[in-house]
Coordinates of N, CA and C in Angstrom, one line a residue:
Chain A
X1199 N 4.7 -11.7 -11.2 CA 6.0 -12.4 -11.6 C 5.9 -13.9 -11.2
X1200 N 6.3 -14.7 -12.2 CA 6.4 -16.4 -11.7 C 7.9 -16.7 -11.1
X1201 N 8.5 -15.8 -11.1 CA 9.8 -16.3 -10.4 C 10.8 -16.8 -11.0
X1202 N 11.4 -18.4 -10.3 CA 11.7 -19.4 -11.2 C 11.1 -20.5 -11.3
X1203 N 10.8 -20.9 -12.6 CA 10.1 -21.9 -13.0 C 11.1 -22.8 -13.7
X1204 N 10.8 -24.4 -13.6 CA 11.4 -25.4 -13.9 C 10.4 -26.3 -14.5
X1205 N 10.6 -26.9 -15.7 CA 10.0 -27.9 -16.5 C 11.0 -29.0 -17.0
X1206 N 10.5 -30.1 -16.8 CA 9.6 -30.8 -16.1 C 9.4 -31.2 -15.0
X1207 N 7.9 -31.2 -14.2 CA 8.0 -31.5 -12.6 C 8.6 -32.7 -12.3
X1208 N 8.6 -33.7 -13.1 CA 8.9 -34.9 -12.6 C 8.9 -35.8 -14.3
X1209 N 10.1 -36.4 -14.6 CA 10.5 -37.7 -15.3 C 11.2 -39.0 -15.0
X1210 N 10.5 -39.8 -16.0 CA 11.3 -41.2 -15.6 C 12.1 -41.1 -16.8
X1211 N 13.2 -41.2 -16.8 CA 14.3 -41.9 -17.5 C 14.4 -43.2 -17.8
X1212 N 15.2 -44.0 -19.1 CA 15.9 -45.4 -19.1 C 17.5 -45.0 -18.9
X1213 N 18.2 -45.7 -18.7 CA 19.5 -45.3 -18.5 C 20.0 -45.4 -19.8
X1214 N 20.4 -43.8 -20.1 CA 21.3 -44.2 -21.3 C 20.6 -43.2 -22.1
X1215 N 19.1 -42.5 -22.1 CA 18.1 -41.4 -22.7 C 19.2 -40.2 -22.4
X1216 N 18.5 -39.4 -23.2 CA 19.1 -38.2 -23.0 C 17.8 -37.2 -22.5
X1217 N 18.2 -36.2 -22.0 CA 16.8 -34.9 -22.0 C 17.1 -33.9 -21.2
X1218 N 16.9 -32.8 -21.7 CA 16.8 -31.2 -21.2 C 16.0 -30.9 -20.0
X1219 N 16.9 -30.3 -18.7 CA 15.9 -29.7 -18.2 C 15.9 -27.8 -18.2
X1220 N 14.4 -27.7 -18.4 CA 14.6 -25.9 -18.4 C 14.2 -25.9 -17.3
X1221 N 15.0 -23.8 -17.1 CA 14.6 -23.4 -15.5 C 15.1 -21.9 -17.0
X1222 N 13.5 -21.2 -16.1 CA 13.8 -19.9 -16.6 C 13.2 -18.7 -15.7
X1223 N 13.9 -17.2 -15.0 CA 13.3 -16.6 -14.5 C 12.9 -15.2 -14.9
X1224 N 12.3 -14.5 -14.5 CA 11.6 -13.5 -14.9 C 12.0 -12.0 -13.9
X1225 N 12.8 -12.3 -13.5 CA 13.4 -11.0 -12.0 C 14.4 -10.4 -12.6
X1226 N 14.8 -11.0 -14.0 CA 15.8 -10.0 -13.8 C 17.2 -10.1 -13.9
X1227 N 17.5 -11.4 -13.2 CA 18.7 -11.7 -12.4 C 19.6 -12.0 -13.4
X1228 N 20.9 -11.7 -12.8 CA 22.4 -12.2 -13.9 C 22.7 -13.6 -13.7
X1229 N 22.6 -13.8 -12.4 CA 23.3 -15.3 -12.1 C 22.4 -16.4 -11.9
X1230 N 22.6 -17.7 -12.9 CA 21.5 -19.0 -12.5 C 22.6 -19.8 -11.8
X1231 N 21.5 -21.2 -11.4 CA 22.3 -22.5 -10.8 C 21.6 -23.1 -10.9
X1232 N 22.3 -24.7 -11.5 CA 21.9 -26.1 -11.0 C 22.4 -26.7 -10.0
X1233 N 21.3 -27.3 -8.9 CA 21.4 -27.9 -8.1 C 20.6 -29.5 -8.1
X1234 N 21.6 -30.4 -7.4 CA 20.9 -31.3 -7.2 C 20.4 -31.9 -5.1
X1235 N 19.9 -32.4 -5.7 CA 19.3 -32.8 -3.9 C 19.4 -34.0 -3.8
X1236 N 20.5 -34.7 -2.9 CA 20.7 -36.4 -2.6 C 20.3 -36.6 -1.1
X1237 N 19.4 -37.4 -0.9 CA 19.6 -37.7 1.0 C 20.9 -37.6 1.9
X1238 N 20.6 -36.9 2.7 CA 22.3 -36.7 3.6 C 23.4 -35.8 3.1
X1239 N 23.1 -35.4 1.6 CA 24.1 -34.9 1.2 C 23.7 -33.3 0.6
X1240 N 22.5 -33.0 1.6 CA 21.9 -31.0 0.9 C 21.8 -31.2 -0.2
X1241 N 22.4 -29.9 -0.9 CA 22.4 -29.3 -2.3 C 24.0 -29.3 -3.1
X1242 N 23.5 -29.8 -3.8 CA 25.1 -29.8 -4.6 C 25.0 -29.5 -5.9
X1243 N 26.1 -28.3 -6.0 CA 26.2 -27.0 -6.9 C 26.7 -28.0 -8.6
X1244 N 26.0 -28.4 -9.4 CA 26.1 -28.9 -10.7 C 27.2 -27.7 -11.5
X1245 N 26.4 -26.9 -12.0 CA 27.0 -25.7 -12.7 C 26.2 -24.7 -12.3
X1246 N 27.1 -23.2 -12.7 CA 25.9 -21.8 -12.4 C 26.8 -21.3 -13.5
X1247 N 25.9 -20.3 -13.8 CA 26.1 -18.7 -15.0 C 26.4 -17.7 -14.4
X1248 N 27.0 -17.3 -14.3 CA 27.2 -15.7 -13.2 C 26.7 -14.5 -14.3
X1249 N 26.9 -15.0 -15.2 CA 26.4 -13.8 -16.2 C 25.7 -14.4 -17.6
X1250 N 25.4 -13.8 -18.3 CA 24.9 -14.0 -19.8 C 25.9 -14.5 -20.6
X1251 N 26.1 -15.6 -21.1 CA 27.3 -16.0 -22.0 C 28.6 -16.4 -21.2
X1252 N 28.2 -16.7 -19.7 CA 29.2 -17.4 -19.3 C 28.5 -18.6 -18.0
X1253 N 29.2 -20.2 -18.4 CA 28.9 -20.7 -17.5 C 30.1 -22.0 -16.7
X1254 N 30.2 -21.9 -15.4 CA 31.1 -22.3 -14.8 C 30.9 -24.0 -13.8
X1255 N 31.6 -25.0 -14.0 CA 31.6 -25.8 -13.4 C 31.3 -25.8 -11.7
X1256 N 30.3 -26.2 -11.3 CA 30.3 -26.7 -10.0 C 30.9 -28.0 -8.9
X1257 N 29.8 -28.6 -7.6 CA 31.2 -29.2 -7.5 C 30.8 -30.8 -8.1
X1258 N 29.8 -30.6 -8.2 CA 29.5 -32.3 -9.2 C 29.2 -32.6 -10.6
X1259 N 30.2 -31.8 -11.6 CA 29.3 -31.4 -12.9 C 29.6 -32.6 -13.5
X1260 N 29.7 -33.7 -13.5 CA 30.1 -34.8 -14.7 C 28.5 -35.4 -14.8
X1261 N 28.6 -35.9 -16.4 CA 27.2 -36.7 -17.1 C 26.5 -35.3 -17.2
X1262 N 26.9 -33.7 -17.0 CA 25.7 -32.8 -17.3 C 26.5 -31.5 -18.1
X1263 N 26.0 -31.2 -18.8 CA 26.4 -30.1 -19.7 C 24.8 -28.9 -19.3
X1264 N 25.2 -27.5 -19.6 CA 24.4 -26.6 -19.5 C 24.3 -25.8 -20.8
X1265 N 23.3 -24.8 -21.0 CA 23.4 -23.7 -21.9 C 22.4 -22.3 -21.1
X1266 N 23.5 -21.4 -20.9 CA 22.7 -20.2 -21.2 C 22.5 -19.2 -22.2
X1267 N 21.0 -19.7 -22.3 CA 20.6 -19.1 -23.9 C 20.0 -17.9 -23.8
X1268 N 19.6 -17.6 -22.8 CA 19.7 -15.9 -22.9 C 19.6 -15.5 -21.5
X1269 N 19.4 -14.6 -20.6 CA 19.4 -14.1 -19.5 C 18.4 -14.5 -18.7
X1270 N 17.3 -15.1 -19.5 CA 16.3 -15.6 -18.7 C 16.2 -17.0 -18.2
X1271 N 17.0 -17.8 -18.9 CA 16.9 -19.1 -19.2 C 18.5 -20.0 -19.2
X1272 N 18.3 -20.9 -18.7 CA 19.3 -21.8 -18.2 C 19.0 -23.2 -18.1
X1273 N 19.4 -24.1 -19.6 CA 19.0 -25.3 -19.0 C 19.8 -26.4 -19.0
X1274 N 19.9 -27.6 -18.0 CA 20.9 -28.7 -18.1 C 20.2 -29.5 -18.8
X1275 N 21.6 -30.4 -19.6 CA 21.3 -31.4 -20.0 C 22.0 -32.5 -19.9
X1276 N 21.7 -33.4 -19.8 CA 21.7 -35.2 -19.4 C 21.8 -35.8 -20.5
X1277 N 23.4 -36.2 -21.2 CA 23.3 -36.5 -22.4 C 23.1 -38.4 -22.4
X1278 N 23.4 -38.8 -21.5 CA 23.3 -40.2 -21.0 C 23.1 -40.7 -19.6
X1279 N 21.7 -40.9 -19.4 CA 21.1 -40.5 -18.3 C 22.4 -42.2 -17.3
X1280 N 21.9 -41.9 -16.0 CA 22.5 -43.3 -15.6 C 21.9 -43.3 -14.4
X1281 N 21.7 -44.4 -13.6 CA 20.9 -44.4 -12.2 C 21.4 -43.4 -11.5
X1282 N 22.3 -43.4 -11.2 CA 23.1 -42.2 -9.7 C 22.7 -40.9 -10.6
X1283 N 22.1 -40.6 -11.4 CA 21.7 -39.1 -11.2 C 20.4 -38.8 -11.4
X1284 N 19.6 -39.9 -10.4 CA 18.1 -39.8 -10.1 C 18.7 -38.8 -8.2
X1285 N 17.7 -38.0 -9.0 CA 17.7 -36.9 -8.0 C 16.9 -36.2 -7.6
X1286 N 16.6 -34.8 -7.3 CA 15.2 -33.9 -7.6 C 16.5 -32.8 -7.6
X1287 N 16.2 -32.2 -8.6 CA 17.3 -31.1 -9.3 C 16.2 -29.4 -9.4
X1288 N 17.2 -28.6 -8.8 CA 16.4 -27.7 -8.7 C 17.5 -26.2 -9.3
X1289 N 16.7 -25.1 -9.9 CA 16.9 -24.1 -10.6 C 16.8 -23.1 -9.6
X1290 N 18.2 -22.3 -9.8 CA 18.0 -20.6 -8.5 C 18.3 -19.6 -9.1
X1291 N 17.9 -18.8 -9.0 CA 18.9 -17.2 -9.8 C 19.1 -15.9 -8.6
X1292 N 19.7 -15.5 -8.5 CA 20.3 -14.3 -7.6 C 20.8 -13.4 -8.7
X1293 N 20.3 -11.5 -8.0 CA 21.0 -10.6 -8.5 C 22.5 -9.9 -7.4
X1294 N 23.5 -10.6 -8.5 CA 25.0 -9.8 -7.9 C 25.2 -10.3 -6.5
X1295 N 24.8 -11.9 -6.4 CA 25.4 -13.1 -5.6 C 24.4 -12.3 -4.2
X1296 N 23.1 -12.0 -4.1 CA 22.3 -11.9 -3.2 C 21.6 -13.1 -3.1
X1297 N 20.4 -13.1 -2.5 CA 19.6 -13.8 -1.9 C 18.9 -14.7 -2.9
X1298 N 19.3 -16.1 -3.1 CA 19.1 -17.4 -3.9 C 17.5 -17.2 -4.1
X1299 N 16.9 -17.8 -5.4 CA 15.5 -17.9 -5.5 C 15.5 -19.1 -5.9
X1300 N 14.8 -20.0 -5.9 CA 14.3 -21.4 -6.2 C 13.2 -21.7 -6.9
X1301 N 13.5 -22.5 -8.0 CA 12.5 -23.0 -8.7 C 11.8 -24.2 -7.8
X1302 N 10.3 -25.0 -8.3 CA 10.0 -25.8 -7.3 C 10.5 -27.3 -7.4
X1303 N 11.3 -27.4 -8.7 CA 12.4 -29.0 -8.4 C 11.9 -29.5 -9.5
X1304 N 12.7 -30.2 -10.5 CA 12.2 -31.9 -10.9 C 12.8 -33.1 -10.3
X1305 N 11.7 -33.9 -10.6 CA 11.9 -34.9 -10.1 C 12.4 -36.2 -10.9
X1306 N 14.1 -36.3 -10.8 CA 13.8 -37.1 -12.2 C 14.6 -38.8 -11.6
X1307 N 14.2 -39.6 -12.2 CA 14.3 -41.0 -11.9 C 14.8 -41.4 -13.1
X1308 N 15.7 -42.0 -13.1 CA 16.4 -43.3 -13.9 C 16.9 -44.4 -13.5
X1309 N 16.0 -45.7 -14.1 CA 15.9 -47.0 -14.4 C 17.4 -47.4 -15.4
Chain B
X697 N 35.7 -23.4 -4.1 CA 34.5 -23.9 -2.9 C 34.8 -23.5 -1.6
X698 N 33.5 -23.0 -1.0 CA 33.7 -22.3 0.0 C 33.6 -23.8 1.1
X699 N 34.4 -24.1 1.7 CA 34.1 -25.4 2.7 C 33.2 -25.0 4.0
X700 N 32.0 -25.3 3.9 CA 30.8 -24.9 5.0 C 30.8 -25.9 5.2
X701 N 30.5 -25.9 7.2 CA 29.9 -27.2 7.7 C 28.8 -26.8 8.4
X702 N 28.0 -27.4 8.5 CA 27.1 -27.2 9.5 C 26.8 -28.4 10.8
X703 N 26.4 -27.5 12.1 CA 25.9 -28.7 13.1 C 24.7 -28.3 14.0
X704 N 24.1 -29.3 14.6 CA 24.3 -30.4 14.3 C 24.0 -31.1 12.5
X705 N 24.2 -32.5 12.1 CA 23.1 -32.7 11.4 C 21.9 -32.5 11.4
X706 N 21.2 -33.6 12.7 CA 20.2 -33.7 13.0 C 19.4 -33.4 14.1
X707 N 18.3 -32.8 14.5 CA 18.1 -32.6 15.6 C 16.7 -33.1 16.4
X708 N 16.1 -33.5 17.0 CA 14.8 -33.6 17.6 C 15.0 -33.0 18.6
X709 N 14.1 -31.8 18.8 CA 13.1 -31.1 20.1 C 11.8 -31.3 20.6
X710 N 12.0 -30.9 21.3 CA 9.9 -31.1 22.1 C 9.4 -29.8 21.7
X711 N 8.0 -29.9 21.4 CA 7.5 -28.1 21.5 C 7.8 -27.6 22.3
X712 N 8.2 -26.3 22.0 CA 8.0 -25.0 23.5 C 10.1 -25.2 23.4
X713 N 10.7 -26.3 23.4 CA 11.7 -26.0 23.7 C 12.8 -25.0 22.8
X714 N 13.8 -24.2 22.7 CA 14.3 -23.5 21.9 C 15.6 -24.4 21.9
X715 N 16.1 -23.6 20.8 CA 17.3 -24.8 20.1 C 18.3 -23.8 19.6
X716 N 19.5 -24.6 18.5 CA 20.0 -23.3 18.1 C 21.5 -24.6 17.3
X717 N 21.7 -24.3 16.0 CA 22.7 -24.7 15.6 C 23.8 -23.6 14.6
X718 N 24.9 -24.4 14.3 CA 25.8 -23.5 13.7 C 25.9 -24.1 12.7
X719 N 26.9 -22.8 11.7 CA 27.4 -22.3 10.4 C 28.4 -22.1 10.4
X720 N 29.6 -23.3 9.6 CA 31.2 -22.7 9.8 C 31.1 -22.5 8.8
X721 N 32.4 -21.4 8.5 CA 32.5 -21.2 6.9 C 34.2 -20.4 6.8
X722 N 34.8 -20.3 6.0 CA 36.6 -19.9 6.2 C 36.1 -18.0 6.1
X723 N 36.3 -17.6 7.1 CA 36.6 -16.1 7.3 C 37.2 -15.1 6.4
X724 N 38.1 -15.7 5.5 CA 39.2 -15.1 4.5 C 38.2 -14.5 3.0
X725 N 38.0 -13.2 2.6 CA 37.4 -12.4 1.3 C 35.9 -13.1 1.7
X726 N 35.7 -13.0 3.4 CA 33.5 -13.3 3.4 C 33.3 -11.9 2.7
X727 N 32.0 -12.2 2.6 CA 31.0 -10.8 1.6 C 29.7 -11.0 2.3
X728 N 29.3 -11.7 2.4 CA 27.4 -12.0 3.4 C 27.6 -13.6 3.4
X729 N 26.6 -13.7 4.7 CA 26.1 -15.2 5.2 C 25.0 -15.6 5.1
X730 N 24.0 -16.4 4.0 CA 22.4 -16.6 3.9 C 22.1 -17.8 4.8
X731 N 21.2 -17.8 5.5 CA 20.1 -18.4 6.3 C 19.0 -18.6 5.4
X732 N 18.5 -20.6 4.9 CA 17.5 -20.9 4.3 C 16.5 -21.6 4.9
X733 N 15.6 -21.4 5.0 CA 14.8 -22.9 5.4 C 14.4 -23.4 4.2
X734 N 14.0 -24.1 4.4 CA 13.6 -25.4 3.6 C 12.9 -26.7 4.6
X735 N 11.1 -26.8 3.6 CA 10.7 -27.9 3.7 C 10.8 -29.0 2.8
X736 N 10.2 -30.2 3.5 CA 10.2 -31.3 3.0 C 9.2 -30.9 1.8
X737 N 9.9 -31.7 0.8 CA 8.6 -31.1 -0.7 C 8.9 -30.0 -1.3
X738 N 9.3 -29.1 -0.8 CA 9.4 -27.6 -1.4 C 10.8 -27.2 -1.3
X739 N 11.0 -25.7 -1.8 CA 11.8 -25.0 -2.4 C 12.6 -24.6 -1.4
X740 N 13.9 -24.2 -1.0 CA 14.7 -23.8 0.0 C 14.2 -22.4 -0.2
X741 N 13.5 -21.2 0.7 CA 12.7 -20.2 1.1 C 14.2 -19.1 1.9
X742 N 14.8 -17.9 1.4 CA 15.4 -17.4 2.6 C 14.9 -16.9 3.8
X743 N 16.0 -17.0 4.8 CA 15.2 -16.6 6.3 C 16.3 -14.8 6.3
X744 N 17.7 -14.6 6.5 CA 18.1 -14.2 6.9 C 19.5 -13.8 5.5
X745 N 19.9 -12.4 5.5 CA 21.2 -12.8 5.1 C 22.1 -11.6 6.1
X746 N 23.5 -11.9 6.2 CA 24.0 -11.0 7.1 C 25.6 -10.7 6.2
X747 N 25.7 -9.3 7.1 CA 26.9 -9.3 6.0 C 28.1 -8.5 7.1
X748 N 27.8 -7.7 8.3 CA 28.7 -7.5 9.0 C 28.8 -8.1 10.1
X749 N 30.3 -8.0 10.8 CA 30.7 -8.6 12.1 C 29.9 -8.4 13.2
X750 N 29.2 -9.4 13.7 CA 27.9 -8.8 15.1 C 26.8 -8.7 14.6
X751 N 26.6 -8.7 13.4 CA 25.1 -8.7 13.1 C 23.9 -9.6 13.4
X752 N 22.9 -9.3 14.1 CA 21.8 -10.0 14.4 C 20.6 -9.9 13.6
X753 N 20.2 -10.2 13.1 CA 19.1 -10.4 12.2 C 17.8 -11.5 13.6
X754 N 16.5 -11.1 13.2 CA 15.3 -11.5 14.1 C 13.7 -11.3 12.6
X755 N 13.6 -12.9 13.0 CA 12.0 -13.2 12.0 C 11.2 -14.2 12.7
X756 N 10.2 -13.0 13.6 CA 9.6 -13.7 14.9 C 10.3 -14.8 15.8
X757 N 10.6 -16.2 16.1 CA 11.1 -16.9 17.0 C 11.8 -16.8 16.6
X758 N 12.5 -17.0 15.0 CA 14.0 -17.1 14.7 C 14.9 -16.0 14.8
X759 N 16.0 -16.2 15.4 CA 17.3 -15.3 14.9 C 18.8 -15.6 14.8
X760 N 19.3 -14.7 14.2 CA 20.7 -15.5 13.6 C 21.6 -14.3 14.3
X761 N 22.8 -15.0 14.4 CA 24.1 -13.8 14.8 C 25.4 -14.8 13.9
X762 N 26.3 -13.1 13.5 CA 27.6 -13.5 12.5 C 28.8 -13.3 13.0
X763 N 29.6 -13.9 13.4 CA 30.9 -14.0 13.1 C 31.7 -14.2 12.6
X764 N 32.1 -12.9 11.6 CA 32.8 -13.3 10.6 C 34.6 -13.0 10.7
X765 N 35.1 -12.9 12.2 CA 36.2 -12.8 12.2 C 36.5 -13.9 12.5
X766 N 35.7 -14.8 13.0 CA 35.9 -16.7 13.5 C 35.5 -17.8 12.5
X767 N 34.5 -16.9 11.8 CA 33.5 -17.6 10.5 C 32.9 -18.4 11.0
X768 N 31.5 -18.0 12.0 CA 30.6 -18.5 12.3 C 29.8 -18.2 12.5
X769 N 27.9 -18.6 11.8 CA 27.1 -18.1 12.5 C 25.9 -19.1 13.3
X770 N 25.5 -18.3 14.2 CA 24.1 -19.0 15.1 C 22.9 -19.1 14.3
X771 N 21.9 -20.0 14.5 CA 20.7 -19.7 14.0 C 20.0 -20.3 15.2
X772 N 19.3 -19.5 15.7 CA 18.2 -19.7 17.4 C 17.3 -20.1 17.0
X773 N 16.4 -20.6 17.4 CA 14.8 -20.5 17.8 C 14.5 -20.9 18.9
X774 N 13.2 -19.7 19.2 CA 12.7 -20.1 20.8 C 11.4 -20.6 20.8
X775 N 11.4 -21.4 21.9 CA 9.8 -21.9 21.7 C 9.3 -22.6 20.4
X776 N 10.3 -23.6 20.1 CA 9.9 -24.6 19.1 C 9.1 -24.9 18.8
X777 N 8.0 -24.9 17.3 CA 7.0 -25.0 17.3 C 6.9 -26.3 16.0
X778 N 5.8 -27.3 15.8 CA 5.9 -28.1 15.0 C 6.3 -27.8 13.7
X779 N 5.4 -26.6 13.1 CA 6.1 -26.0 11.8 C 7.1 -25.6 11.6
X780 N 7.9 -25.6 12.5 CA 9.4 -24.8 12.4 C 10.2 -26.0 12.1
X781 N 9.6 -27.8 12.0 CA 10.3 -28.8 11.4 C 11.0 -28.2 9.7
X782 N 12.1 -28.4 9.6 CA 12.5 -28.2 8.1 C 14.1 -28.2 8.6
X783 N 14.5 -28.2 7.1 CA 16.1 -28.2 6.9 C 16.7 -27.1 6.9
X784 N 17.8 -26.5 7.5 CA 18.1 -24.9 7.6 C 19.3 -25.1 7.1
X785 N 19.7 -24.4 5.8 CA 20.5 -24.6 5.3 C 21.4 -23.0 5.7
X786 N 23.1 -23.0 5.4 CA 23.8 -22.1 5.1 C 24.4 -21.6 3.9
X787 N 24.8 -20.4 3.6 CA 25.5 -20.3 2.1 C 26.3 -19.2 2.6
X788 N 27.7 -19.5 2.9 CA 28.2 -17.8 2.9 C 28.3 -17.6 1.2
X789 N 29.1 -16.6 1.4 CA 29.2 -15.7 -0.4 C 30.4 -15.0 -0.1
X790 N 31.8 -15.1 -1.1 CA 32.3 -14.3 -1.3 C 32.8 -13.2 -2.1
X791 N 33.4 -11.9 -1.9 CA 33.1 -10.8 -2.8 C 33.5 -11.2 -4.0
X792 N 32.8 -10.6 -4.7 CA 32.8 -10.8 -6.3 C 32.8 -12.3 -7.2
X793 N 32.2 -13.2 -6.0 CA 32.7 -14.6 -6.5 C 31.1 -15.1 -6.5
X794 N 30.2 -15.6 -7.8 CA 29.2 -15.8 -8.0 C 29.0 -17.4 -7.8
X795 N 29.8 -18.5 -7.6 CA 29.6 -19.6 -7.1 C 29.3 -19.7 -5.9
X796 N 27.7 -20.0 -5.8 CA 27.0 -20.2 -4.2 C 27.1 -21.4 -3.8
X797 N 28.0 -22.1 -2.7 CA 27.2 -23.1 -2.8 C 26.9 -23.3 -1.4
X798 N 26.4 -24.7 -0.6 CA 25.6 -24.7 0.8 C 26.0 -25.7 1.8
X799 N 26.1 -25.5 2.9 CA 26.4 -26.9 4.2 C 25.1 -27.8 3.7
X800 N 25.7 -29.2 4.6 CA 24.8 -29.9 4.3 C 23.3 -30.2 4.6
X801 N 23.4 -28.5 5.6 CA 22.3 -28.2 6.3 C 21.9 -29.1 8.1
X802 N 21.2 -28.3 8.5 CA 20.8 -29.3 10.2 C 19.4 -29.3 9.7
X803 N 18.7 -30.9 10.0 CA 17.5 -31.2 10.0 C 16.5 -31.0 11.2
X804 N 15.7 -30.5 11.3 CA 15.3 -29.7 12.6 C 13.6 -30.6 12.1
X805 N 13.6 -31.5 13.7 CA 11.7 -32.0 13.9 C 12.0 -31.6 15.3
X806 N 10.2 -30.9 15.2 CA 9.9 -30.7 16.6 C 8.4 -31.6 17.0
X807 N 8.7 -32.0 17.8 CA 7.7 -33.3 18.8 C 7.0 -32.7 19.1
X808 N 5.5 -32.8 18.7 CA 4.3 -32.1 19.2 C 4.3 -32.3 20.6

């Protein structure tokens, strides 16, 4: 099993690009999440799916929209990128709000 | 949102010494408490999850104890060891409520 996987490892953005990121797992699981990672500030919950065909605001969701497109797959998107959401953003899935799995991050930068 | 804090932030130890920070979280519909580590570079990894009052959980030096009538839990380590440098994050969970989210975690370096 690969777990969760996240593409792309790492992008540079211009401010103002748009682009997808995928995270898709292979376990199984009902529930995904976006996360982002700021210095000093942990992980902060973007949006998560708790199920197939449903996805719910987290606590930083502005400049990002999601789609879950089927049970394996969950991806954000960045319809106008802008400096403050150069981050390293990371993908998790749990079955029935157990034990979080992690994708290994992108890394994304905008100029 | 579940309001987690954690303390300390940050911490520096010497090898060999043991240490130990906390996990607050509101007591009211808990369901389990996860224990993550996390390195620098990589993926938050779980250590621990707990789900009843008094529970102790043990993964070699580390171990954790829960309070979930106070909403708090311990996370120990003894005999600090360089590798045990990383960020220990918390996540409680409440029942039936699939939004996870985490403290802002304690930064844990240990001084060769």
């Amino acid at each position: 099993n690969a777990g969760v996987t996240q593409t792309p490892k790492f992008q540079v953005l211009k401010t103002g690009q748009s682009m997808t990121l995928q995270c898709a797992q292979d376990m199984n699981h009902n529930s995904m999440y976006w996360y982002r990672q700021d210095p000093g500030m942990g992980l902060r919950l973007i949006y998560y799916s708790a199920s197939e065909g449903t996805t719910d605001k987290g606590e930083v969701p502005n400049g990002y929209n999601v789609s879950r497109l089927n049970k394996r797959e969950f991806s954000l998107r960045l319809e106008s990128a802008a400096p403050s959401q150069t981050s390293v953003y990371f993908c998790a899935s749990n079955l029935n709000g157990e034990t979080q799995y992690f994708g290994p991050g992108t890394r994304l930068l905008v100029l | 949102i579940l309001n987690v804090e954690q303390s300390p932030q940050s911490l520096h130890v010497q090898e060999g010494d043991s240490t130990n920070f906390t996990c607050s979280f509101p007591s009211s519909n808990f369901y389990a408490l996860h224990w993550y580590r996390w390195e620098t570079a990589k993926s938050p990894e779980a250590l621990f999850v707990m789900t009843l009052n008094g529970d102790e959980k043990k993964k070699g030096r580390i171990s954790a104890t829960l309070n979930t009538k106070e909403g708090y839990s311990y996370l120990y380590i003894k005999g600090s060891q360089p590798e045990d440098s990383a960020t220990y994050l918390c996540a409680p969970t409440k029942g039936g409520y699939q939004k996870v989210t985490f403290g802002t975690g304690t930064k844990l370096q240990v001084i060769p």
